[in-house]
PDB file of C-alpha atoms in Angstrom:
ATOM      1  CA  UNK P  14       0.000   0.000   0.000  1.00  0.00           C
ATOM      2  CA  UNK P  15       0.954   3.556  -0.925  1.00  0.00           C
ATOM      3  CA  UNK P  16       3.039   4.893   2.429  1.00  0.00           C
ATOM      4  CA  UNK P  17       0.419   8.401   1.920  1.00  0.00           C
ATOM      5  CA  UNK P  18      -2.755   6.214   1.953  1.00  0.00           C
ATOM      6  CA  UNK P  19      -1.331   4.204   4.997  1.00  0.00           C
ATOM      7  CA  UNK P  20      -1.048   7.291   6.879  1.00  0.00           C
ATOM      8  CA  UNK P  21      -4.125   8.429   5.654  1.00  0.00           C
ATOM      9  CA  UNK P  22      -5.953   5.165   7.040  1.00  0.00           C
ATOM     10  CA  UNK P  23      -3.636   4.723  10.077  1.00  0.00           C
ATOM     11  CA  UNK P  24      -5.414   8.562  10.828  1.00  0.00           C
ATOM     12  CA  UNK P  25      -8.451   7.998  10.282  1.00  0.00           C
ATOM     13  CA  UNK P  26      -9.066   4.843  12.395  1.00  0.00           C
ATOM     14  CA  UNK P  27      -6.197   6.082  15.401  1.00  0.00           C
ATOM     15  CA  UNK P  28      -6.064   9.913  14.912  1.00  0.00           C
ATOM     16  CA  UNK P  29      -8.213  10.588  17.809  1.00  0.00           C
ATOM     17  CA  UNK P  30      -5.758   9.094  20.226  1.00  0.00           C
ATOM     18  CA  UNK P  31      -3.231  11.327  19.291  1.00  0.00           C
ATOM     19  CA  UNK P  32      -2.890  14.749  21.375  1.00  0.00           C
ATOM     20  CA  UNK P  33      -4.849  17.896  19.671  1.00  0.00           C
ATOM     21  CA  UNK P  34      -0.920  19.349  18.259  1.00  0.00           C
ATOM     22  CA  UNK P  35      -0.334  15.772  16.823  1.00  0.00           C
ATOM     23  CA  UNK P  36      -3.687  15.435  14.701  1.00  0.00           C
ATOM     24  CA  UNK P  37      -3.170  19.293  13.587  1.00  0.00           C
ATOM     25  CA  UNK P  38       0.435  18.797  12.223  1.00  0.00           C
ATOM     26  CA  UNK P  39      -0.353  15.163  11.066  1.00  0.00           C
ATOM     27  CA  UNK P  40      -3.570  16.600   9.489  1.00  0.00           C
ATOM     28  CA  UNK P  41      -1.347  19.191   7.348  1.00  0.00           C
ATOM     29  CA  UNK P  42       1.271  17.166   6.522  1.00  0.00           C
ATOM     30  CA  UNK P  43      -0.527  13.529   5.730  1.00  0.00           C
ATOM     31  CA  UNK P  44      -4.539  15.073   4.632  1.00  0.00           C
ATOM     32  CA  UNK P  45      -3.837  18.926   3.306  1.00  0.00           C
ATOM     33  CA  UNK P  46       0.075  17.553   1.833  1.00  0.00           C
ATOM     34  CA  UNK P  47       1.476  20.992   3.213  1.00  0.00           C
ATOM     35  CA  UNK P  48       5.642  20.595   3.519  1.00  0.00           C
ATOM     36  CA  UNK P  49       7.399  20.409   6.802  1.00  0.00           C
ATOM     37  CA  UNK P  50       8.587  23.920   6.273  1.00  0.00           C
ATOM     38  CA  UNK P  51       5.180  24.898   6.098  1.00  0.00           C
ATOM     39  CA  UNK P  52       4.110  23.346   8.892  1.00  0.00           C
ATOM     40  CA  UNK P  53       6.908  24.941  11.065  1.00  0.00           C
ATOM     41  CA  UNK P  54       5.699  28.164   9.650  1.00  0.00           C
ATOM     42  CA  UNK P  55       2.347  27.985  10.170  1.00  0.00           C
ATOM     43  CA  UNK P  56       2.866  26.138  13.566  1.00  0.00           C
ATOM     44  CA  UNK P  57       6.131  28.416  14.799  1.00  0.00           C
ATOM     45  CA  UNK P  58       8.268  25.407  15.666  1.00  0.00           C
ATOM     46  CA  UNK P  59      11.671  24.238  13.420  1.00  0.00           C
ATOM     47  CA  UNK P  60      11.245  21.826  10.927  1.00  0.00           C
ATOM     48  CA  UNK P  61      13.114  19.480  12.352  1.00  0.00           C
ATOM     49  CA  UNK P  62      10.594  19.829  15.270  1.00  0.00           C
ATOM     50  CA  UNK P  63       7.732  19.031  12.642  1.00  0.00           C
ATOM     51  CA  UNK P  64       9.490  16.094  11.093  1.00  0.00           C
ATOM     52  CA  UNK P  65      10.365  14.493  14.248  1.00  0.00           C
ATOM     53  CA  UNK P  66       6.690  14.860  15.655  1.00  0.00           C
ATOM     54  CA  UNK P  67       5.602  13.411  12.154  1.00  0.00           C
ATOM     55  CA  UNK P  68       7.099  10.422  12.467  1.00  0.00           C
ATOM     56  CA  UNK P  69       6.263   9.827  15.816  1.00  0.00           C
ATOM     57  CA  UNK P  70       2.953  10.193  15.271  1.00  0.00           C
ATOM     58  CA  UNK P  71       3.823   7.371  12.236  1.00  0.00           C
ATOM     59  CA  UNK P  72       5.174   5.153  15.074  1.00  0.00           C
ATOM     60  CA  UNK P  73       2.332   5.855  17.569  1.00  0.00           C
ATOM     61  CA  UNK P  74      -0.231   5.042  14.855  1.00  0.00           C
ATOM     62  CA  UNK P  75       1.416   2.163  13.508  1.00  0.00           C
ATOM     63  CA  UNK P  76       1.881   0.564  17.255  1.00  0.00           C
ATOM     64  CA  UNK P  77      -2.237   1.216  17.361  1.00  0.00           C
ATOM     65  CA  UNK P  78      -2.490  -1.249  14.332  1.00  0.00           C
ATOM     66  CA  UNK P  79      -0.171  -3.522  15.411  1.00  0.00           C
ATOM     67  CA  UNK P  80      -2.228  -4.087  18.600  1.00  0.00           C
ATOM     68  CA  UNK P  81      -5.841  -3.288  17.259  1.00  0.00           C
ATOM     69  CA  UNK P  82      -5.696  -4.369  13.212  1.00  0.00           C
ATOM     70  CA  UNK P  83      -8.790  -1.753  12.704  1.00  0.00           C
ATOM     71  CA  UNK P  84      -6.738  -0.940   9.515  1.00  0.00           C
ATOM     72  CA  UNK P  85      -6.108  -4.631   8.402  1.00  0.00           C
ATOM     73  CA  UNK P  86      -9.534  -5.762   9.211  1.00  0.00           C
ATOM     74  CA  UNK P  87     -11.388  -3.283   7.270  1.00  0.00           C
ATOM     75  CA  UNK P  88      -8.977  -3.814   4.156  1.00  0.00           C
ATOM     76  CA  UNK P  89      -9.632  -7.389   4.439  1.00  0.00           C
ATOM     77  CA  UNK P  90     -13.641  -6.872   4.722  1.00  0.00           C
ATOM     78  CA  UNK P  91     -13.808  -4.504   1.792  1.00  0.00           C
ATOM     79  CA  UNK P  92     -11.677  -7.044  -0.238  1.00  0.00           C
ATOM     80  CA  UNK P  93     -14.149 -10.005   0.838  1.00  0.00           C
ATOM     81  CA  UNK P  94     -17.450  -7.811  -0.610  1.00  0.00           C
ATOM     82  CA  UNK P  95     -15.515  -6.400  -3.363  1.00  0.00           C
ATOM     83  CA  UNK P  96     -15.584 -10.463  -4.163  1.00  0.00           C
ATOM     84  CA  UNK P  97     -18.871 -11.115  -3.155  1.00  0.00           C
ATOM     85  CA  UNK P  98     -19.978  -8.407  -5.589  1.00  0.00           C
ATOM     86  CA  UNK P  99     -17.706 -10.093  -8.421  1.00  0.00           C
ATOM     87  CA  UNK P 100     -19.341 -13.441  -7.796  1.00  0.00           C
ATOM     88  CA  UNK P 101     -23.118 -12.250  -7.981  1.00  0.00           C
ATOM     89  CA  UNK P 102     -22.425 -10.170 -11.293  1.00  0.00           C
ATOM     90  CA  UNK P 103     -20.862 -13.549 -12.676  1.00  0.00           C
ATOM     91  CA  UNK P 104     -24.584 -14.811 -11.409  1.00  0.00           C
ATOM     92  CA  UNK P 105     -26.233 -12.080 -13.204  1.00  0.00           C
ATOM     93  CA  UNK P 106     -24.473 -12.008 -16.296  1.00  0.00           C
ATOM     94  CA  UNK P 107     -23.482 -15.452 -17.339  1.00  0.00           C
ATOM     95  CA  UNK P 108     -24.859 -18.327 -18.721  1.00  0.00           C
ATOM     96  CA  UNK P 109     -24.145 -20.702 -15.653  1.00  0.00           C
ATOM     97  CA  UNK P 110     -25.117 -24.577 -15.543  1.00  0.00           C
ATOM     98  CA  UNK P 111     -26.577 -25.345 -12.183  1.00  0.00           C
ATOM     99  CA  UNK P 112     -23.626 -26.751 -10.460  1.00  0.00           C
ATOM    100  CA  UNK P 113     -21.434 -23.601 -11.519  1.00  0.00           C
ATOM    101  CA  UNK P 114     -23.781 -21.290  -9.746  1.00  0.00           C
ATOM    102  CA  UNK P 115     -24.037 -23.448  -6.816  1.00  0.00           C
ATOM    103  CA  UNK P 116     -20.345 -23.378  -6.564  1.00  0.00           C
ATOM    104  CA  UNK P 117     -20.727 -19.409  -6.565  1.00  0.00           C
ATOM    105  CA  UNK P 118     -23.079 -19.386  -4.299  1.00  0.00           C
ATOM    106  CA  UNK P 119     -21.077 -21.156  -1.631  1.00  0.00           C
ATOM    107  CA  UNK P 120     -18.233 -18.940  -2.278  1.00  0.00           C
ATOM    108  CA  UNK P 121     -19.872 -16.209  -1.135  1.00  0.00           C
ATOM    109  CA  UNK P 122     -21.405 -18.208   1.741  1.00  0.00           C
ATOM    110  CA  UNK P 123     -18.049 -19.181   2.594  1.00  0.00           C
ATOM    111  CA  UNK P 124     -16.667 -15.114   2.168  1.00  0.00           C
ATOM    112  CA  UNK P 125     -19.933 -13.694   4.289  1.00  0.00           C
ATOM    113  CA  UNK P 126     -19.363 -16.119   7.029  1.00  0.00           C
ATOM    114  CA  UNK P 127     -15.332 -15.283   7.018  1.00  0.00           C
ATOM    115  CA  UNK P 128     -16.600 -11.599   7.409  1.00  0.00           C
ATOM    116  CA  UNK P 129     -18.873 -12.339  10.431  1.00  0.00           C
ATOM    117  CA  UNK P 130     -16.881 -14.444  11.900  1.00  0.00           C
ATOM    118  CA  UNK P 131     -14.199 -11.646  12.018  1.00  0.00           C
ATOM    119  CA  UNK P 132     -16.929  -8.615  13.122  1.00  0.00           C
TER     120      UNK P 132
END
């Protein structure tokens, strides 16, 4: 995965843990892509002060996922109905023999059960 749309995810599922300076100077540097120099401008702190609270912020939010797997949960999910879609449009649209769309139709038994099993 893209290291911006990590950080974007890792935000939006952990960001409220973080301390009301952390989500501001995460929120313009990961969401509104302002640079560190920016930051430091807008914020009246060095760059290096930005930088370093940046990537502890990473390391805060990444420690959340490596404990919670919010992030890796939802991915998966999304992936499983993203399937479940695939396999009722291959229902709708093709010419299936009986045993083919049984065989679909457990597949996304199987993938709705793997979902609620993991809710």
């Amino acid at each position: 995965m893209e290291r911006i749309v990590e950080q974007a995810f890792l935000y939006d599922f952990y960001g409220e843990l973080l301390t009301e300076h952390q989500r501001q100077v995460y929120e313009d540097f990961v969401l509104n892509d302002l640079s560190l120099s920016e930051i430091a401008e807008d914020r009246g702190i060095s760059r290096q002060g930005v930088h370093d609270l940046v990537k502890r912020c990473d390391k805060i939010l990444g420690d959340y996922e490596s404990k919670l797997h919010l992030v890796e949960t939802f991915l998966d999910t999304k992936q499983k109905v993203r399937n479940i879609h695939e396999l009722i449009r291959e229902l709708l649209t093709a010419a299936l023999d009986q045993d083919e769309q049984i065989e679909k139709l457990q597949k996304m038994e199987a993938l709705a059960d793997d979902i609620l099993e993991h809710l």
